[in-house]
């Protein structure tokens, strides 16, 4: 998606330690107009999938998920709710929740993501949404939660994929459709960000 | 706001320990259509305030803030960004951020909320948004951050205020306008939730 790629080139900062800072528009300050364009792009990609629910994980995924849900609600003319998984360090989890473990490479620790069983079941057709996809740990935990619920996965809509970290390809090989609006094939502080060429 | 009060009565669960569970529509699963109505209500309350930015705190505030920002962007015909403060347990904070301490009564610990200095300054006129207001610790930390930035505070828009915990009144006494869409004057598992009568 050219709009997002251009914004990353203009305002993103490639930092040491393989960090891409996009706090100006995606995960600290939020540019709602950009999110709206991204939501419409997800609708054009997944609109035929007849999703019933959007699942994301706190915190940065919530904004994209909400604006995207609004776009789907308008398309389907019915309310598509967002469900956001919560992060929990506790291993003492109740029986009324789905849970899966993820690993944070930023904080170098394991954490659980949890979702109440009340809000997700085998009648659901889910679109997963997240801001970043790198090694895929968080997204695989969301997939695991959908499996536990018996929910069908329509696919995953990602803002920025670091393709060279292989998480996306690993998940695509499981037969899950992953669509990323900006696909980075390499980045470092000297050369900046290089995208896979996309058509949009 | 009758729509929100009705939803709390219909789906909210008053639990022991002064907990009101609204995970079905406000802070786990998100009803985007309800959030939209809430955003429009905040616009009708604060539309004359010519806000430049919405400030909230992760994670539950993000959804309301984003949908509300969209409503303000439409009214003003210009992009109103959302800025969400991050929670940090680290006391080792950089010089390029504003920070303020808050206390979580749920988790019984102190934490810092932090905002990059890049995205908030004395030219801003800020609407604070959050899902709950009880003793006011998180909201006071957001106010402190605005003071550090020299930003003007247009007011605070809250989904649910537990009036009997006095945080809202303490902040109103500082001269800050606080508007809560549902104002709870008492609640317990036996009697349920009792609201202050509101006109809308």
PDB file of N, CA and C in Angstrom, chain A residues 61-137:
ATOM      1  N   UNK A  61      -2.576  -3.006  18.307  1.00  0.00           N
ATOM      2  CA  UNK A  61      -3.497  -3.541  17.314  1.00  0.00           C
ATOM      3  C   UNK A  61      -4.904  -2.968  17.416  1.00  0.00           C
ATOM      4  N   UNK A  62      -5.249  -2.434  18.587  1.00  0.00           N
ATOM      5  CA  UNK A  62      -6.642  -2.036  18.843  1.00  0.00           C
ATOM      6  C   UNK A  62      -7.113  -0.937  17.881  1.00  0.00           C
ATOM      7  N   UNK A  63      -6.256   0.046  17.663  1.00  0.00           N
ATOM      8  CA  UNK A  63      -6.656   1.184  16.826  1.00  0.00           C
ATOM      9  C   UNK A  63      -6.978   0.720  15.401  1.00  0.00           C
ATOM     10  N   UNK A  64      -6.063  -0.023  14.803  1.00  0.00           N
ATOM     11  CA  UNK A  64      -6.279  -0.497  13.427  1.00  0.00           C
ATOM     12  C   UNK A  64      -7.520  -1.385  13.375  1.00  0.00           C
ATOM     13  N   UNK A  65      -7.652  -2.253  14.379  1.00  0.00           N
ATOM     14  CA  UNK A  65      -8.789  -3.177  14.397  1.00  0.00           C
ATOM     15  C   UNK A  65     -10.117  -2.420  14.458  1.00  0.00           C
ATOM     16  N   UNK A  66     -10.187  -1.395  15.292  1.00  0.00           N
ATOM     17  CA  UNK A  66     -11.448  -0.650  15.453  1.00  0.00           C
ATOM     18  C   UNK A  66     -11.841   0.069  14.175  1.00  0.00           C
ATOM     19  N   UNK A  67     -10.882   0.752  13.566  1.00  0.00           N
ATOM     20  CA  UNK A  67     -11.214   1.502  12.353  1.00  0.00           C
ATOM     21  C   UNK A  67     -11.557   0.516  11.226  1.00  0.00           C
ATOM     22  N   UNK A  68     -10.836  -0.598  11.180  1.00  0.00           N
ATOM     23  CA  UNK A  68     -11.126  -1.617  10.166  1.00  0.00           C
ATOM     24  C   UNK A  68     -12.522  -2.217  10.385  1.00  0.00           C
ATOM     25  N   UNK A  69     -12.871  -2.458  11.644  1.00  0.00           N
ATOM     26  CA  UNK A  69     -14.198  -3.011  11.950  1.00  0.00           C
ATOM     27  C   UNK A  69     -15.297  -2.076  11.470  1.00  0.00           C
ATOM     28  N   UNK A  70     -15.061  -0.784  11.604  1.00  0.00           N
ATOM     29  CA  UNK A  70     -16.034   0.188  11.125  1.00  0.00           C
ATOM     30  C   UNK A  70     -16.222   0.062   9.609  1.00  0.00           C
ATOM     31  N   UNK A  71     -15.117  -0.121   8.890  1.00  0.00           N
ATOM     32  CA  UNK A  71     -15.200  -0.274   7.425  1.00  0.00           C
ATOM     33  C   UNK A  71     -15.985  -1.538   7.057  1.00  0.00           C
ATOM     34  N   UNK A  72     -15.722  -2.641   7.753  1.00  0.00           N
ATOM     35  CA  UNK A  72     -16.453  -3.888   7.482  1.00  0.00           C
ATOM     36  C   UNK A  72     -17.933  -3.745   7.855  1.00  0.00           C
ATOM     37  N   UNK A  73     -18.214  -3.070   8.970  1.00  0.00           N
ATOM     38  CA  UNK A  73     -19.605  -2.895   9.396  1.00  0.00           C
ATOM     39  C   UNK A  73     -20.395  -2.155   8.330  1.00  0.00           C
ATOM     40  N   UNK A  74     -19.736  -1.146   7.719  1.00  0.00           N
ATOM     41  CA  UNK A  74     -20.410  -0.395   6.654  1.00  0.00           C
ATOM     42  C   UNK A  74     -20.642  -1.286   5.432  1.00  0.00           C
ATOM     43  N   UNK A  75     -19.636  -2.085   5.076  1.00  0.00           N
ATOM     44  CA  UNK A  75     -19.762  -2.965   3.904  1.00  0.00           C
ATOM     45  C   UNK A  75     -20.890  -3.973   4.094  1.00  0.00           C
ATOM     46  N   UNK A  76     -20.909  -4.634   5.257  1.00  0.00           N
ATOM     47  CA  UNK A  76     -21.876  -5.707   5.502  1.00  0.00           C
ATOM     48  C   UNK A  76     -23.215  -5.173   6.006  1.00  0.00           C
ATOM     49  N   UNK A  77     -23.240  -3.874   6.366  1.00  0.00           N
ATOM     50  CA  UNK A  77     -24.425  -3.280   6.975  1.00  0.00           C
ATOM     51  C   UNK A  77     -24.857  -4.040   8.226  1.00  0.00           C
ATOM     52  N   UNK A  78     -23.859  -4.462   8.986  1.00  0.00           N
ATOM     53  CA  UNK A  78     -24.115  -5.047  10.310  1.00  0.00           C
ATOM     54  C   UNK A  78     -22.881  -4.838  11.165  1.00  0.00           C
ATOM     55  N   UNK A  79     -23.102  -4.875  12.475  1.00  0.00           N
ATOM     56  CA  UNK A  79     -22.049  -4.541  13.428  1.00  0.00           C
ATOM     57  C   UNK A  79     -21.005  -5.662  13.521  1.00  0.00           C
ATOM     58  N   UNK A  80     -19.776  -5.390  13.142  1.00  0.00           N
ATOM     59  CA  UNK A  80     -18.696  -6.371  13.287  1.00  0.00           C
ATOM     60  C   UNK A  80     -17.874  -5.987  14.513  1.00  0.00           C
ATOM     61  N   UNK A  81     -17.955  -6.767  15.601  1.00  0.00           N
ATOM     62  CA  UNK A  81     -17.231  -6.384  16.812  1.00  0.00           C
ATOM     63  C   UNK A  81     -15.733  -6.684  16.723  1.00  0.00           C
ATOM     64  N   UNK A  82     -14.985  -5.944  17.513  1.00  0.00           N
ATOM     65  CA  UNK A  82     -13.556  -6.220  17.707  1.00  0.00           C
ATOM     66  C   UNK A  82     -13.392  -6.938  19.040  1.00  0.00           C
ATOM     67  N   UNK A  83     -12.507  -7.893  19.067  1.00  0.00           N
ATOM     68  CA  UNK A  83     -12.157  -8.559  20.314  1.00  0.00           C
ATOM     69  C   UNK A  83     -10.655  -8.407  20.464  1.00  0.00           C
ATOM     70  N   UNK A  84     -10.203  -7.826  21.583  1.00  0.00           N
ATOM     71  CA  UNK A  84      -8.754  -7.749  21.731  1.00  0.00           C
ATOM     72  C   UNK A  84      -8.269  -8.649  22.854  1.00  0.00           C
ATOM     73  N   UNK A  85      -7.285  -9.490  22.500  1.00  0.00           N
ATOM     74  CA  UNK A  85      -6.676 -10.379  23.484  1.00  0.00           C
ATOM     75  C   UNK A  85      -5.874  -9.542  24.461  1.00  0.00           C
ATOM     76  N   UNK A  86      -5.922  -9.943  25.720  1.00  0.00           N
ATOM     77  CA  UNK A  86      -5.162  -9.220  26.745  1.00  0.00           C
ATOM     78  C   UNK A  86      -3.869  -9.966  27.020  1.00  0.00           C
ATOM     79  N   UNK A  87      -2.848  -9.210  27.371  1.00  0.00           N
ATOM     80  CA  UNK A  87      -1.574  -9.813  27.736  1.00  0.00           C
ATOM     81  C   UNK A  87      -1.567 -10.053  29.234  1.00  0.00           C
ATOM     82  N   UNK A  88      -1.104 -11.210  29.624  1.00  0.00           N
ATOM     83  CA  UNK A  88      -1.101 -11.546  31.045  1.00  0.00           C
ATOM     84  C   UNK A  88       0.188 -12.271  31.379  1.00  0.00           C
ATOM     85  N   UNK A  89       0.827 -11.861  32.457  1.00  0.00           N
ATOM     86  CA  UNK A  89       2.028 -12.590  32.878  1.00  0.00           C
ATOM     87  C   UNK A  89       1.672 -13.751  33.798  1.00  0.00           C
ATOM     88  N   UNK A  90       0.455 -13.709  34.318  1.00  0.00           N
ATOM     89  CA  UNK A  90       0.037 -14.725  35.260  1.00  0.00           C
ATOM     90  C   UNK A  90      -0.085 -16.090  34.576  1.00  0.00           C
ATOM     91  N   UNK A  91       0.357 -17.127  35.247  1.00  0.00           N
ATOM     92  CA  UNK A  91       0.143 -18.469  34.724  1.00  0.00           C
ATOM     93  C   UNK A  91      -1.102 -19.087  35.359  1.00  0.00           C
ATOM     94  N   UNK A  92      -1.703 -18.351  36.286  1.00  0.00           N
ATOM     95  CA  UNK A  92      -2.891 -18.809  36.987  1.00  0.00           C
ATOM     96  C   UNK A  92      -4.131 -18.318  36.242  1.00  0.00           C
ATOM     97  N   UNK A  93      -4.499 -19.046  35.185  1.00  0.00           N
ATOM     98  CA  UNK A  93      -5.560 -18.585  34.295  1.00  0.00           C
ATOM     99  C   UNK A  93      -6.825 -19.413  34.521  1.00  0.00           C
ATOM    100  N   UNK A  94      -7.966 -18.784  34.448  1.00  0.00           N
ATOM    101  CA  UNK A  94      -9.238 -19.455  34.709  1.00  0.00           C
ATOM    102  C   UNK A  94      -9.635 -20.414  33.596  1.00  0.00           C
ATOM    103  N   UNK A  95     -10.709 -21.139  33.812  1.00  0.00           N
ATOM    104  CA  UNK A  95     -11.166 -22.121  32.828  1.00  0.00           C
ATOM    105  C   UNK A  95     -12.100 -21.494  31.801  1.00  0.00           C
ATOM    106  N   UNK A  96     -12.474 -20.237  32.038  1.00  0.00           N
ATOM    107  CA  UNK A  96     -13.414 -19.575  31.135  1.00  0.00           C
ATOM    108  C   UNK A  96     -12.711 -18.761  30.052  1.00  0.00           C
ATOM    109  N   UNK A  97     -11.413 -19.022  29.874  1.00  0.00           N
ATOM    110  CA  UNK A  97     -10.674 -18.275  28.849  1.00  0.00           C
ATOM    111  C   UNK A  97      -9.874 -19.216  27.950  1.00  0.00           C
ATOM    112  N   UNK A  98      -9.664 -18.748  26.716  1.00  0.00           N
ATOM    113  CA  UNK A  98      -8.662 -19.345  25.844  1.00  0.00           C
ATOM    114  C   UNK A  98      -7.347 -18.641  26.127  1.00  0.00           C
ATOM    115  N   UNK A  99      -6.241 -19.374  26.091  1.00  0.00           N
ATOM    116  CA  UNK A  99      -4.953 -18.709  26.286  1.00  0.00           C
ATOM    117  C   UNK A  99      -3.891 -19.362  25.419  1.00  0.00           C
ATOM    118  N   UNK A 100      -2.907 -18.570  25.029  1.00  0.00           N
ATOM    119  CA  UNK A 100      -1.780 -19.082  24.254  1.00  0.00           C
ATOM    120  C   UNK A 100      -0.549 -18.277  24.622  1.00  0.00           C
ATOM    121  N   UNK A 101       0.592 -18.932  24.535  1.00  0.00           N
ATOM    122  CA  UNK A 101       1.821 -18.254  24.935  1.00  0.00           C
ATOM    123  C   UNK A 101       2.471 -17.571  23.727  1.00  0.00           C
ATOM    124  N   UNK A 102       3.009 -16.398  23.972  1.00  0.00           N
ATOM    125  CA  UNK A 102       3.764 -15.685  22.938  1.00  0.00           C
ATOM    126  C   UNK A 102       5.079 -15.221  23.558  1.00  0.00           C
ATOM    127  N   UNK A 103       6.017 -14.874  22.691  1.00  0.00           N
ATOM    128  CA  UNK A 103       7.316 -14.409  23.171  1.00  0.00           C
ATOM    129  C   UNK A 103       7.553 -13.006  22.646  1.00  0.00           C
ATOM    130  N   UNK A 104       7.941 -12.104  23.533  1.00  0.00           N
ATOM    131  CA  UNK A 104       8.264 -10.742  23.106  1.00  0.00           C
ATOM    132  C   UNK A 104       9.767 -10.626  22.880  1.00  0.00           C
ATOM    133  N   UNK A 105      10.169 -10.395  21.632  1.00  0.00           N
ATOM    134  CA  UNK A 105      11.592 -10.197  21.338  1.00  0.00           C
ATOM    135  C   UNK A 105      12.068  -8.837  21.845  1.00  0.00           C
ATOM    136  N   UNK A 106      11.140  -7.881  21.950  1.00  0.00           N
ATOM    137  CA  UNK A 106      11.494  -6.557  22.497  1.00  0.00           C
ATOM    138  C   UNK A 106      11.827  -6.669  23.981  1.00  0.00           C
ATOM    139  N   UNK A 107      10.935  -7.334  24.722  1.00  0.00           N
ATOM    140  CA  UNK A 107      11.139  -7.413  26.177  1.00  0.00           C
ATOM    141  C   UNK A 107      11.818  -8.712  26.613  1.00  0.00           C
ATOM    142  N   UNK A 108      12.048  -9.595  25.644  1.00  0.00           N
ATOM    143  CA  UNK A 108      12.715 -10.878  25.910  1.00  0.00           C
ATOM    144  C   UNK A 108      12.068 -11.663  27.040  1.00  0.00           C
ATOM    145  N   UNK A 109      10.746 -11.774  26.962  1.00  0.00           N
ATOM    146  CA  UNK A 109      10.057 -12.622  27.935  1.00  0.00           C
ATOM    147  C   UNK A 109       8.817 -13.273  27.300  1.00  0.00           C
ATOM    148  N   UNK A 110       8.399 -14.359  27.910  1.00  0.00           N
ATOM    149  CA  UNK A 110       7.156 -15.005  27.509  1.00  0.00           C
ATOM    150  C   UNK A 110       5.974 -14.312  28.173  1.00  0.00           C
ATOM    151  N   UNK A 111       4.852 -14.307  27.507  1.00  0.00           N
ATOM    152  CA  UNK A 111       3.623 -13.827  28.129  1.00  0.00           C
ATOM    153  C   UNK A 111       2.471 -14.620  27.546  1.00  0.00           C
ATOM    154  N   UNK A 112       1.355 -14.623  28.264  1.00  0.00           N
ATOM    155  CA  UNK A 112       0.158 -15.271  27.742  1.00  0.00           C
ATOM    156  C   UNK A 112      -0.757 -14.227  27.130  1.00  0.00           C
ATOM    157  N   UNK A 113      -1.414 -14.586  26.047  1.00  0.00           N
ATOM    158  CA  UNK A 113      -2.518 -13.743  25.616  1.00  0.00           C
ATOM    159  C   UNK A 113      -3.807 -14.524  25.878  1.00  0.00           C
ATOM    160  N   UNK A 114      -4.791 -13.802  26.374  1.00  0.00           N
ATOM    161  CA  UNK A 114      -6.017 -14.453  26.827  1.00  0.00           C
ATOM    162  C   UNK A 114      -7.257 -13.791  26.220  1.00  0.00           C
ATOM    163  N   UNK A 115      -8.249 -14.624  25.981  1.00  0.00           N
ATOM    164  CA  UNK A 115      -9.524 -14.178  25.410  1.00  0.00           C
ATOM    165  C   UNK A 115     -10.631 -14.919  26.144  1.00  0.00           C
ATOM    166  N   UNK A 116     -11.663 -14.202  26.535  1.00  0.00           N
ATOM    167  CA  UNK A 116     -12.793 -14.841  27.200  1.00  0.00           C
ATOM    168  C   UNK A 116     -13.534 -15.769  26.229  1.00  0.00           C
ATOM    169  N   UNK A 117     -13.873 -16.970  26.710  1.00  0.00           N
ATOM    170  CA  UNK A 117     -14.613 -17.927  25.868  1.00  0.00           C
ATOM    171  C   UNK A 117     -15.982 -17.406  25.468  1.00  0.00           C
ATOM    172  N   UNK A 118     -16.492 -16.444  26.237  1.00  0.00           N
ATOM    173  CA  UNK A 118     -17.811 -15.867  25.955  1.00  0.00           C
ATOM    174  C   UNK A 118     -17.915 -15.244  24.575  1.00  0.00           C
ATOM    175  N   UNK A 119     -16.776 -14.739  24.066  1.00  0.00           N
ATOM    176  CA  UNK A 119     -16.861 -13.864  22.888  1.00  0.00           C
ATOM    177  C   UNK A 119     -16.320 -14.467  21.598  1.00  0.00           C
ATOM    178  N   UNK A 120     -15.971 -15.739  21.620  1.00  0.00           N
ATOM    179  CA  UNK A 120     -15.412 -16.352  20.412  1.00  0.00           C
ATOM    180  C   UNK A 120     -15.784 -17.828  20.413  1.00  0.00           C
ATOM    181  N   UNK A 121     -16.387 -18.309  19.303  1.00  0.00           N
ATOM    182  CA  UNK A 121     -16.737 -19.728  19.251  1.00  0.00           C
ATOM    183  C   UNK A 121     -16.728 -20.238  17.816  1.00  0.00           C
ATOM    184  N   UNK A 122     -17.219 -21.445  17.641  1.00  0.00           N
ATOM    185  CA  UNK A 122     -17.083 -22.114  16.343  1.00  0.00           C
ATOM    186  C   UNK A 122     -18.005 -21.540  15.267  1.00  0.00           C
ATOM    187  N   UNK A 123     -18.867 -20.602  15.650  1.00  0.00           N
ATOM    188  CA  UNK A 123     -19.680 -19.928  14.632  1.00  0.00           C
ATOM    189  C   UNK A 123     -18.954 -18.743  13.997  1.00  0.00           C
ATOM    190  N   UNK A 124     -17.788 -18.424  14.534  1.00  0.00           N
ATOM    191  CA  UNK A 124     -17.095 -17.220  14.077  1.00  0.00           C
ATOM    192  C   UNK A 124     -16.190 -17.466  12.885  1.00  0.00           C
ATOM    193  N   UNK A 125     -16.112 -16.433  12.074  1.00  0.00           N
ATOM    194  CA  UNK A 125     -15.183 -16.378  10.959  1.00  0.00           C
ATOM    195  C   UNK A 125     -14.356 -15.108  11.208  1.00  0.00           C
ATOM    196  N   UNK A 126     -13.085 -15.299  11.528  1.00  0.00           N
ATOM    197  CA  UNK A 126     -12.296 -14.246  12.167  1.00  0.00           C
ATOM    198  C   UNK A 126     -11.263 -13.644  11.222  1.00  0.00           C
ATOM    199  N   UNK A 127     -11.171 -12.318  11.240  1.00  0.00           N
ATOM    200  CA  UNK A 127     -10.038 -11.633  10.626  1.00  0.00           C
ATOM    201  C   UNK A 127      -9.100 -11.202  11.746  1.00  0.00           C
ATOM    202  N   UNK A 128      -7.855 -11.659  11.686  1.00  0.00           N
ATOM    203  CA  UNK A 128      -6.842 -11.256  12.652  1.00  0.00           C
ATOM    204  C   UNK A 128      -6.195  -9.965  12.159  1.00  0.00           C
ATOM    205  N   UNK A 129      -5.956  -9.041  13.082  1.00  0.00           N
ATOM    206  CA  UNK A 129      -5.348  -7.755  12.709  1.00  0.00           C
ATOM    207  C   UNK A 129      -4.192  -7.466  13.664  1.00  0.00           C
ATOM    208  N   UNK A 130      -3.075  -6.994  13.128  1.00  0.00           N
ATOM    209  CA  UNK A 130      -2.008  -6.522  14.019  1.00  0.00           C
ATOM    210  C   UNK A 130      -1.168  -5.471  13.306  1.00  0.00           C
ATOM    211  N   UNK A 131      -0.416  -4.714  14.085  1.00  0.00           N
ATOM    212  CA  UNK A 131       0.386  -3.639  13.480  1.00  0.00           C
ATOM    213  C   UNK A 131       1.670  -4.181  12.842  1.00  0.00           C
ATOM    214  N   UNK A 132       2.355  -5.083  13.548  1.00  0.00           N
ATOM    215  CA  UNK A 132       3.612  -5.620  13.038  1.00  0.00           C
ATOM    216  C   UNK A 132       3.566  -7.141  12.952  1.00  0.00           C
ATOM    217  N   UNK A 133       4.251  -7.679  11.950  1.00  0.00           N
ATOM    218  CA  UNK A 133       4.487  -9.121  11.866  1.00  0.00           C
ATOM    219  C   UNK A 133       5.973  -9.300  11.591  1.00  0.00           C
ATOM    220  N   UNK A 134       6.670  -9.929  12.534  1.00  0.00           N
ATOM    221  CA  UNK A 134       8.116 -10.154  12.347  1.00  0.00           C
ATOM    222  C   UNK A 134       8.357 -11.665  12.395  1.00  0.00           C
ATOM    223  N   UNK A 135       8.664 -12.185  13.571  1.00  0.00           N
ATOM    224  CA  UNK A 135       8.841 -13.640  13.672  1.00  0.00           C
ATOM    225  C   UNK A 135       7.506 -14.368  13.851  1.00  0.00           C
ATOM    226  N   UNK A 136       6.468 -13.611  14.127  1.00  0.00           N
ATOM    227  CA  UNK A 136       5.121 -14.190  14.092  1.00  0.00           C
ATOM    228  C   UNK A 136       4.614 -14.746  15.407  1.00  0.00           C
ATOM    229  N   UNK A 137       5.304 -14.486  16.489  1.00  0.00           N
ATOM    230  CA  UNK A 137       4.919 -15.097  17.761  1.00  0.00           C
ATOM    231  C   UNK A 137       3.515 -14.673  18.216  1.00  0.00           C
TER     232      UNK A 137
END
